[in-house]
């Protein structure tokens, strides 16, 4: 049972939403799910609802996604005809 992480279903669903929208190139939706994920993660941490392993895992997931989606918006997209 070492190394096993009890997953938070709510955070996992939000994470799946981010990844699915990113994969399908739905930039605005991916950004919205990332904001929801961040908000819920902060709420759970404030309520001490996550153990240390969960905090480390979900914070790492958030940091990676935030970096990857930093410039993942429609406004930064250059039109091909210019």
PDB file of C-alpha atoms in Angstrom:
ATOM      1  CA  UNK A   1       0.000   0.000   0.000  1.00  0.00           C
ATOM      2  CA  UNK A   2       3.067   2.245  -0.031  1.00  0.00           C
ATOM      3  CA  UNK A   3       2.977   5.017  -2.603  1.00  0.00           C
ATOM      4  CA  UNK A   4      -0.785   4.825  -3.005  1.00  0.00           C
ATOM      5  CA  UNK A   5      -2.585   8.136  -3.192  1.00  0.00           C
ATOM      6  CA  UNK A   6      -6.230   8.441  -2.268  1.00  0.00           C
ATOM      7  CA  UNK A   7      -7.567  10.634  -5.021  1.00  0.00           C
ATOM      8  CA  UNK A   8     -10.036  13.447  -4.551  1.00  0.00           C
ATOM      9  CA  UNK A   9     -12.864  12.801  -7.029  1.00  0.00           C
ATOM     10  CA  UNK A  10     -13.811  16.455  -7.343  1.00  0.00           C
ATOM     11  CA  UNK A  11     -10.272  17.598  -8.157  1.00  0.00           C
ATOM     12  CA  UNK A  12      -9.792  14.656 -10.509  1.00  0.00           C
ATOM     13  CA  UNK A  13     -12.968  15.631 -12.416  1.00  0.00           C
ATOM     14  CA  UNK A  14     -11.778  19.228 -12.749  1.00  0.00           C
ATOM     15  CA  UNK A  15      -8.353  18.018 -13.844  1.00  0.00           C
ATOM     16  CA  UNK A  16      -9.978  15.806 -16.483  1.00  0.00           C
ATOM     17  CA  UNK A  17     -11.960  18.830 -17.696  1.00  0.00           C
ATOM     18  CA  UNK A  18      -8.779  20.848 -18.134  1.00  0.00           C
ATOM     19  CA  UNK A  19      -7.012  18.046 -19.975  1.00  0.00           C
ATOM     20  CA  UNK A  20      -9.964  17.207 -22.236  1.00  0.00           C
ATOM     21  CA  UNK A  21     -10.467  20.820 -23.253  1.00  0.00           C
ATOM     22  CA  UNK A  22      -6.748  21.322 -23.797  1.00  0.00           C
ATOM     23  CA  UNK A  23      -6.594  18.208 -25.981  1.00  0.00           C
ATOM     24  CA  UNK A  24      -9.545  19.404 -28.063  1.00  0.00           C
ATOM     25  CA  UNK A  25      -8.002  22.886 -28.369  1.00  0.00           C
ATOM     26  CA  UNK A  26     -10.892  24.533 -26.474  1.00  0.00           C
ATOM     27  CA  UNK A  27      -8.677  27.244 -25.069  1.00  0.00           C
ATOM     28  CA  UNK A  28     -11.230  29.307 -23.177  1.00  0.00           C
ATOM     29  CA  UNK A  29     -12.860  26.242 -21.626  1.00  0.00           C
ATOM     30  CA  UNK A  30      -9.476  24.849 -20.558  1.00  0.00           C
ATOM     31  CA  UNK A  31      -8.610  28.157 -18.872  1.00  0.00           C
ATOM     32  CA  UNK A  32     -12.008  28.201 -17.109  1.00  0.00           C
ATOM     33  CA  UNK A  33     -11.534  24.669 -15.765  1.00  0.00           C
ATOM     34  CA  UNK A  34      -8.034  25.609 -14.590  1.00  0.00           C
ATOM     35  CA  UNK A  35      -9.500  28.520 -12.598  1.00  0.00           C
ATOM     36  CA  UNK A  36     -12.138  26.232 -11.064  1.00  0.00           C
ATOM     37  CA  UNK A  37      -9.425  23.692 -10.206  1.00  0.00           C
ATOM     38  CA  UNK A  38      -7.281  26.351  -8.530  1.00  0.00           C
ATOM     39  CA  UNK A  39     -10.226  27.741  -6.555  1.00  0.00           C
ATOM     40  CA  UNK A  40     -11.348  24.321  -5.334  1.00  0.00           C
ATOM     41  CA  UNK A  41      -7.786  23.291  -4.473  1.00  0.00           C
ATOM     42  CA  UNK A  42      -7.389  26.408  -2.313  1.00  0.00           C
ATOM     43  CA  UNK A  43     -10.741  25.766  -0.611  1.00  0.00           C
ATOM     44  CA  UNK A  44      -9.810  22.173   0.217  1.00  0.00           C
ATOM     45  CA  UNK A  45      -6.412  23.236   1.550  1.00  0.00           C
ATOM     46  CA  UNK A  46      -8.001  25.895   3.776  1.00  0.00           C
ATOM     47  CA  UNK A  47     -10.429  23.308   5.152  1.00  0.00           C
ATOM     48  CA  UNK A  48      -7.547  20.846   5.751  1.00  0.00           C
ATOM     49  CA  UNK A  49      -9.443  18.298   3.647  1.00  0.00           C
ATOM     50  CA  UNK A  50      -6.281  17.077   1.904  1.00  0.00           C
ATOM     51  CA  UNK A  51      -3.414  15.178   3.465  1.00  0.00           C
ATOM     52  CA  UNK A  52       0.216  16.086   2.746  1.00  0.00           C
ATOM     53  CA  UNK A  53       0.619  13.630  -0.145  1.00  0.00           C
ATOM     54  CA  UNK A  54      -2.571  14.872  -1.773  1.00  0.00           C
ATOM     55  CA  UNK A  55      -1.511  18.511  -1.389  1.00  0.00           C
ATOM     56  CA  UNK A  56       1.858  17.798  -2.947  1.00  0.00           C
ATOM     57  CA  UNK A  57       0.306  15.843  -5.824  1.00  0.00           C
ATOM     58  CA  UNK A  58      -2.451  18.325  -6.667  1.00  0.00           C
ATOM     59  CA  UNK A  59      -0.239  21.396  -6.264  1.00  0.00           C
ATOM     60  CA  UNK A  60       2.273  19.776  -8.616  1.00  0.00           C
ATOM     61  CA  UNK A  61      -0.486  19.053 -11.104  1.00  0.00           C
ATOM     62  CA  UNK A  62      -1.662  22.655 -10.883  1.00  0.00           C
ATOM     63  CA  UNK A  63       1.831  24.105 -11.322  1.00  0.00           C
ATOM     64  CA  UNK A  64       2.458  21.992 -14.419  1.00  0.00           C
ATOM     65  CA  UNK A  65      -0.885  22.855 -15.979  1.00  0.00           C
ATOM     66  CA  UNK A  66      -0.556  26.540 -15.189  1.00  0.00           C
ATOM     67  CA  UNK A  67       2.838  26.676 -16.881  1.00  0.00           C
ATOM     68  CA  UNK A  68       1.646  24.680 -19.888  1.00  0.00           C
ATOM     69  CA  UNK A  69      -1.520  26.766 -20.346  1.00  0.00           C
ATOM     70  CA  UNK A  70       0.169  30.126 -19.717  1.00  0.00           C
ATOM     71  CA  UNK A  71      -0.184  31.391 -23.301  1.00  0.00           C
ATOM     72  CA  UNK A  72      -2.976  28.984 -24.294  1.00  0.00           C
ATOM     73  CA  UNK A  73      -5.570  31.592 -25.284  1.00  0.00           C
ATOM     74  CA  UNK A  74      -7.273  32.698 -28.463  1.00  0.00           C
ATOM     75  CA  UNK A  75      -6.058  36.280 -28.107  1.00  0.00           C
ATOM     76  CA  UNK A  76      -2.417  35.138 -28.418  1.00  0.00           C
ATOM     77  CA  UNK A  77      -3.163  33.103 -31.531  1.00  0.00           C
ATOM     78  CA  UNK A  78      -1.690  34.619 -34.677  1.00  0.00           C
ATOM     79  CA  UNK A  79      -3.805  34.418 -37.840  1.00  0.00           C
ATOM     80  CA  UNK A  80      -2.160  32.373 -40.549  1.00  0.00           C
ATOM     81  CA  UNK A  81      -2.828  35.011 -43.219  1.00  0.00           C
ATOM     82  CA  UNK A  82      -0.695  37.752 -41.656  1.00  0.00           C
TER      83      UNK A  82
END
